[in-house]
Amino acid sequence: MPFTIGFKTSKFDVSKEDENPINPIYGQSLLVWLEKELPTELGFDHPDAEDWGWYSLLEWKGREYLVGAIAYFEDGDDPTSELEWVFQVDKHRSFTEKLLGREKMTASDECLQYFKLLFEKSCEFNCVALETSI
């Protein structure tokens, strides 16, 4: 089950992002920032577009995660204003793990909690909240 972290920030100017060629959704700038901020040993891939937003693959302590980002922005909005963001964390599980119900993603997952704390610690991120996605 993927989990999301919602927050508000004016840290990124989404009008300067690359165009999502699949769907006009913003979110790349958060992942580009994370790619530069995170330790290189985490193996954070450069962001790529998806129909629901932007994503990167992340290697976390021997496990692969997909992290995604979406910024709620529409043409005509001020791109430098405080925008609502959703950051998704989803742990990859093998077929066998899924079949046997092992290694399920939980709210206490160390990778998920790392990102939540990263956002909470920064004064540039507001209203940080962990949510469950269905």
PDB file of C-alpha atoms in Angstrom:
ATOM      1  CA  MET A   1       0.000   0.000   0.000  1.00  0.00           C
ATOM      2  CA  PRO A   2       1.493   3.373  -0.956  1.00  0.00           C
ATOM      3  CA  PHE A   3       1.617   6.142   1.599  1.00  0.00           C
ATOM      4  CA  THR A   4       1.647   9.849   0.883  1.00  0.00           C
ATOM      5  CA  ILE A   5       3.012  12.858   2.681  1.00  0.00           C
ATOM      6  CA  GLY A   6       1.064  16.026   2.042  1.00  0.00           C
ATOM      7  CA  PHE A   7       2.506  19.481   2.651  1.00  0.00           C
ATOM      8  CA  LYS A   8       2.494  23.072   1.462  1.00  0.00           C
ATOM      9  CA  THR A   9       5.499  25.016   0.251  1.00  0.00           C
ATOM     10  CA  SER A  10       6.509  27.939  -1.915  1.00  0.00           C
ATOM     11  CA  LYS A  11      10.071  26.597  -2.225  1.00  0.00           C
ATOM     12  CA  PHE A  12       9.702  25.574  -5.875  1.00  0.00           C
ATOM     13  CA  ASP A  13       8.665  27.530  -8.971  1.00  0.00           C
ATOM     14  CA  VAL A  14       6.773  24.874 -10.901  1.00  0.00           C
ATOM     15  CA  SER A  15       6.551  27.089 -14.008  1.00  0.00           C
ATOM     16  CA  LYS A  16      10.266  26.355 -14.549  1.00  0.00           C
ATOM     17  CA  GLU A  17       9.796  22.569 -14.614  1.00  0.00           C
ATOM     18  CA  ASP A  18      10.136  20.477 -17.745  1.00  0.00           C
ATOM     19  CA  GLU A  19       6.801  19.815 -19.381  1.00  0.00           C
ATOM     20  CA  ASN A  20       5.302  16.456 -18.488  1.00  0.00           C
ATOM     21  CA  PRO A  21       4.862  14.953 -21.991  1.00  0.00           C
ATOM     22  CA  ILE A  22       2.153  12.542 -20.842  1.00  0.00           C
ATOM     23  CA  ASN A  23      -0.113  14.764 -18.763  1.00  0.00           C
ATOM     24  CA  PRO A  24       0.268  18.438 -17.761  1.00  0.00           C
ATOM     25  CA  ILE A  25       0.992  17.717 -14.074  1.00  0.00           C
ATOM     26  CA  TYR A  26       3.707  19.380 -12.011  1.00  0.00           C
ATOM     27  CA  GLY A  27       5.981  17.882  -9.373  1.00  0.00           C
ATOM     28  CA  GLN A  28       9.390  17.444 -10.999  1.00  0.00           C
ATOM     29  CA  SER A  29      11.076  20.259  -9.037  1.00  0.00           C
ATOM     30  CA  LEU A  30      10.659  18.495  -5.678  1.00  0.00           C
ATOM     31  CA  LEU A  31      12.284  15.315  -7.022  1.00  0.00           C
ATOM     32  CA  VAL A  32      15.129  17.276  -8.654  1.00  0.00           C
ATOM     33  CA  TRP A  33      15.752  18.978  -5.307  1.00  0.00           C
ATOM     34  CA  LEU A  34      15.716  15.619  -3.478  1.00  0.00           C
ATOM     35  CA  GLU A  35      18.118  14.139  -6.041  1.00  0.00           C
ATOM     36  CA  LYS A  36      20.628  16.853  -5.047  1.00  0.00           C
ATOM     37  CA  GLU A  37      19.874  16.753  -1.299  1.00  0.00           C
ATOM     38  CA  LEU A  38      19.963  13.025  -0.617  1.00  0.00           C
ATOM     39  CA  PRO A  39      23.182  11.099  -0.015  1.00  0.00           C
ATOM     40  CA  THR A  40      24.456   9.605  -3.281  1.00  0.00           C
ATOM     41  CA  GLU A  41      24.607   6.099  -1.773  1.00  0.00           C
ATOM     42  CA  LEU A  42      20.799   6.033  -1.738  1.00  0.00           C
ATOM     43  CA  GLY A  43      20.731   5.609  -5.515  1.00  0.00           C
ATOM     44  CA  PHE A  44      18.044   8.176  -6.339  1.00  0.00           C
ATOM     45  CA  ASP A  45      17.185   8.122 -10.072  1.00  0.00           C
ATOM     46  CA  HIS A  46      16.615  11.286 -12.070  1.00  0.00           C
ATOM     47  CA  PRO A  47      12.869  12.126 -12.173  1.00  0.00           C
ATOM     48  CA  ASP A  48      10.732  10.910 -15.024  1.00  0.00           C
ATOM     49  CA  ALA A  49       7.171  11.700 -16.098  1.00  0.00           C
ATOM     50  CA  GLU A  50       4.154   9.484 -15.550  1.00  0.00           C
ATOM     51  CA  ASP A  51       0.482  10.089 -16.308  1.00  0.00           C
ATOM     52  CA  TRP A  52      -0.214  10.846 -12.613  1.00  0.00           C
ATOM     53  CA  GLY A  53       2.805  13.136 -12.060  1.00  0.00           C
ATOM     54  CA  TRP A  54       6.561  12.622 -11.622  1.00  0.00           C
ATOM     55  CA  TYR A  55       8.504   9.745 -10.093  1.00  0.00           C
ATOM     56  CA  SER A  56      11.985   8.506  -9.222  1.00  0.00           C
ATOM     57  CA  LEU A  57      13.244   5.111  -8.172  1.00  0.00           C
ATOM     58  CA  LEU A  58      15.170   4.963  -4.939  1.00  0.00           C
ATOM     59  CA  GLU A  59      17.438   2.278  -3.515  1.00  0.00           C
ATOM     60  CA  TRP A  60      16.999   2.276   0.281  1.00  0.00           C
ATOM     61  CA  LYS A  61      19.028  -0.218   2.332  1.00  0.00           C
ATOM     62  CA  GLY A  62      18.777  -2.973  -0.258  1.00  0.00           C
ATOM     63  CA  ARG A  63      15.127  -2.350  -1.198  1.00  0.00           C
ATOM     64  CA  GLU A  64      13.680  -0.472  -4.131  1.00  0.00           C
ATOM     65  CA  TYR A  65      11.067   2.230  -3.626  1.00  0.00           C
ATOM     66  CA  LEU A  66       9.145   4.380  -6.031  1.00  0.00           C
ATOM     67  CA  VAL A  67       8.726   7.960  -4.871  1.00  0.00           C
ATOM     68  CA  GLY A  68       6.383  10.322  -6.668  1.00  0.00           C
ATOM     69  CA  ALA A  69       5.455  13.973  -6.530  1.00  0.00           C
ATOM     70  CA  ILE A  70       2.514  16.095  -7.574  1.00  0.00           C
ATOM     71  CA  ALA A  71       1.997  19.821  -7.128  1.00  0.00           C
ATOM     72  CA  TYR A  72      -1.539  21.213  -7.322  1.00  0.00           C
ATOM     73  CA  PHE A  73      -1.091  24.025  -9.821  1.00  0.00           C
ATOM     74  CA  GLU A  74      -3.279  25.229 -12.660  1.00  0.00           C
ATOM     75  CA  ASP A  75      -2.593  27.742 -15.412  1.00  0.00           C
ATOM     76  CA  GLY A  76      -3.274  31.203 -14.057  1.00  0.00           C
ATOM     77  CA  ASP A  77      -2.110  30.338 -10.515  1.00  0.00           C
ATOM     78  CA  ASP A  78       0.941  32.124  -9.134  1.00  0.00           C
ATOM     79  CA  PRO A  79       3.745  29.553  -9.529  1.00  0.00           C
ATOM     80  CA  THR A  80       5.725  31.096  -6.661  1.00  0.00           C
ATOM     81  CA  SER A  81       2.871  30.978  -4.153  1.00  0.00           C
ATOM     82  CA  GLU A  82       2.499  28.311  -1.495  1.00  0.00           C
ATOM     83  CA  LEU A  83       1.223  25.225  -3.322  1.00  0.00           C
ATOM     84  CA  GLU A  84      -0.177  21.957  -2.050  1.00  0.00           C
ATOM     85  CA  TRP A  85       2.027  18.949  -2.730  1.00  0.00           C
ATOM     86  CA  VAL A  86       1.639  15.195  -2.444  1.00  0.00           C
ATOM     87  CA  PHE A  87       4.743  13.032  -2.092  1.00  0.00           C
ATOM     88  CA  GLN A  88       4.170   9.278  -2.491  1.00  0.00           C
ATOM     89  CA  VAL A  89       6.359   6.461  -1.193  1.00  0.00           C
ATOM     90  CA  ASP A  90       5.730   2.907  -2.405  1.00  0.00           C
ATOM     91  CA  LYS A  91       7.944  -0.073  -1.515  1.00  0.00           C
ATOM     92  CA  HIS A  92       8.606  -2.620  -4.261  1.00  0.00           C
ATOM     93  CA  ARG A  93       7.788  -6.176  -3.197  1.00  0.00           C
ATOM     94  CA  SER A  94       8.551  -9.370  -5.052  1.00  0.00           C
ATOM     95  CA  PHE A  95       5.775 -11.622  -6.262  1.00  0.00           C
ATOM     96  CA  THR A  96       6.608 -14.093  -3.482  1.00  0.00           C
ATOM     97  CA  GLU A  97       6.488 -11.367  -0.817  1.00  0.00           C
ATOM     98  CA  LYS A  98       3.081 -10.271  -2.081  1.00  0.00           C
ATOM     99  CA  LEU A  99       1.833 -13.850  -2.293  1.00  0.00           C
ATOM    100  CA  LEU A 100       2.946 -14.601   1.272  1.00  0.00           C
ATOM    101  CA  GLY A 101       1.930 -11.206   2.653  1.00  0.00           C
ATOM    102  CA  ARG A 102       5.493 -10.258   3.630  1.00  0.00           C
ATOM    103  CA  GLU A 103       7.352  -6.934   3.687  1.00  0.00           C
ATOM    104  CA  LYS A 104       4.195  -4.846   3.474  1.00  0.00           C
ATOM    105  CA  MET A 105       4.565  -1.084   3.510  1.00  0.00           C
ATOM    106  CA  THR A 106       3.563   0.382   6.870  1.00  0.00           C
ATOM    107  CA  ALA A 107       3.371   3.873   8.335  1.00  0.00           C
ATOM    108  CA  SER A 108       6.462   3.087  10.409  1.00  0.00           C
ATOM    109  CA  ASP A 109       8.568   2.202   7.336  1.00  0.00           C
ATOM    110  CA  GLU A 110      12.038   3.702   7.829  1.00  0.00           C
ATOM    111  CA  CYS A 111      12.224   5.191   4.308  1.00  0.00           C
ATOM    112  CA  LEU A 112       8.799   6.807   4.615  1.00  0.00           C
ATOM    113  CA  GLN A 113       9.645   8.230   8.029  1.00  0.00           C
ATOM    114  CA  TYR A 114      12.955   9.588   6.688  1.00  0.00           C
ATOM    115  CA  PHE A 115      11.129  11.729   4.122  1.00  0.00           C
ATOM    116  CA  LYS A 116       8.451  12.821   6.575  1.00  0.00           C
ATOM    117  CA  LEU A 117      11.112  14.010   9.008  1.00  0.00           C
ATOM    118  CA  LEU A 118      13.069  15.693   6.199  1.00  0.00           C
ATOM    119  CA  PHE A 119      10.016  17.786   5.292  1.00  0.00           C
ATOM    120  CA  GLU A 120       9.049  18.455   8.912  1.00  0.00           C
ATOM    121  CA  LYS A 121      12.549  19.679   9.812  1.00  0.00           C
ATOM    122  CA  SER A 122      12.605  22.289   7.052  1.00  0.00           C
ATOM    123  CA  CYS A 123      10.948  25.628   7.786  1.00  0.00           C
ATOM    124  CA  GLU A 124      10.130  25.839   4.046  1.00  0.00           C
ATOM    125  CA  PHE A 125       7.542  23.036   4.302  1.00  0.00           C
ATOM    126  CA  ASN A 126       4.247  23.587   6.145  1.00  0.00           C
ATOM    127  CA  CYS A 127       1.332  21.397   7.202  1.00  0.00           C
ATOM    128  CA  VAL A 128       3.288  18.153   6.752  1.00  0.00           C
ATOM    129  CA  ALA A 129       0.942  15.185   7.212  1.00  0.00           C
ATOM    130  CA  LEU A 130       1.226  11.452   6.590  1.00  0.00           C
ATOM    131  CA  GLU A 131      -1.743   9.880   4.811  1.00  0.00           C
ATOM    132  CA  THR A 132      -2.657   6.402   3.632  1.00  0.00           C
ATOM    133  CA  SER A 133      -3.484   5.947  -0.047  1.00  0.00           C
ATOM    134  CA  ILE A 134      -5.989   3.363  -1.169  1.00  0.00           C
TER     135      ILE A 134
END
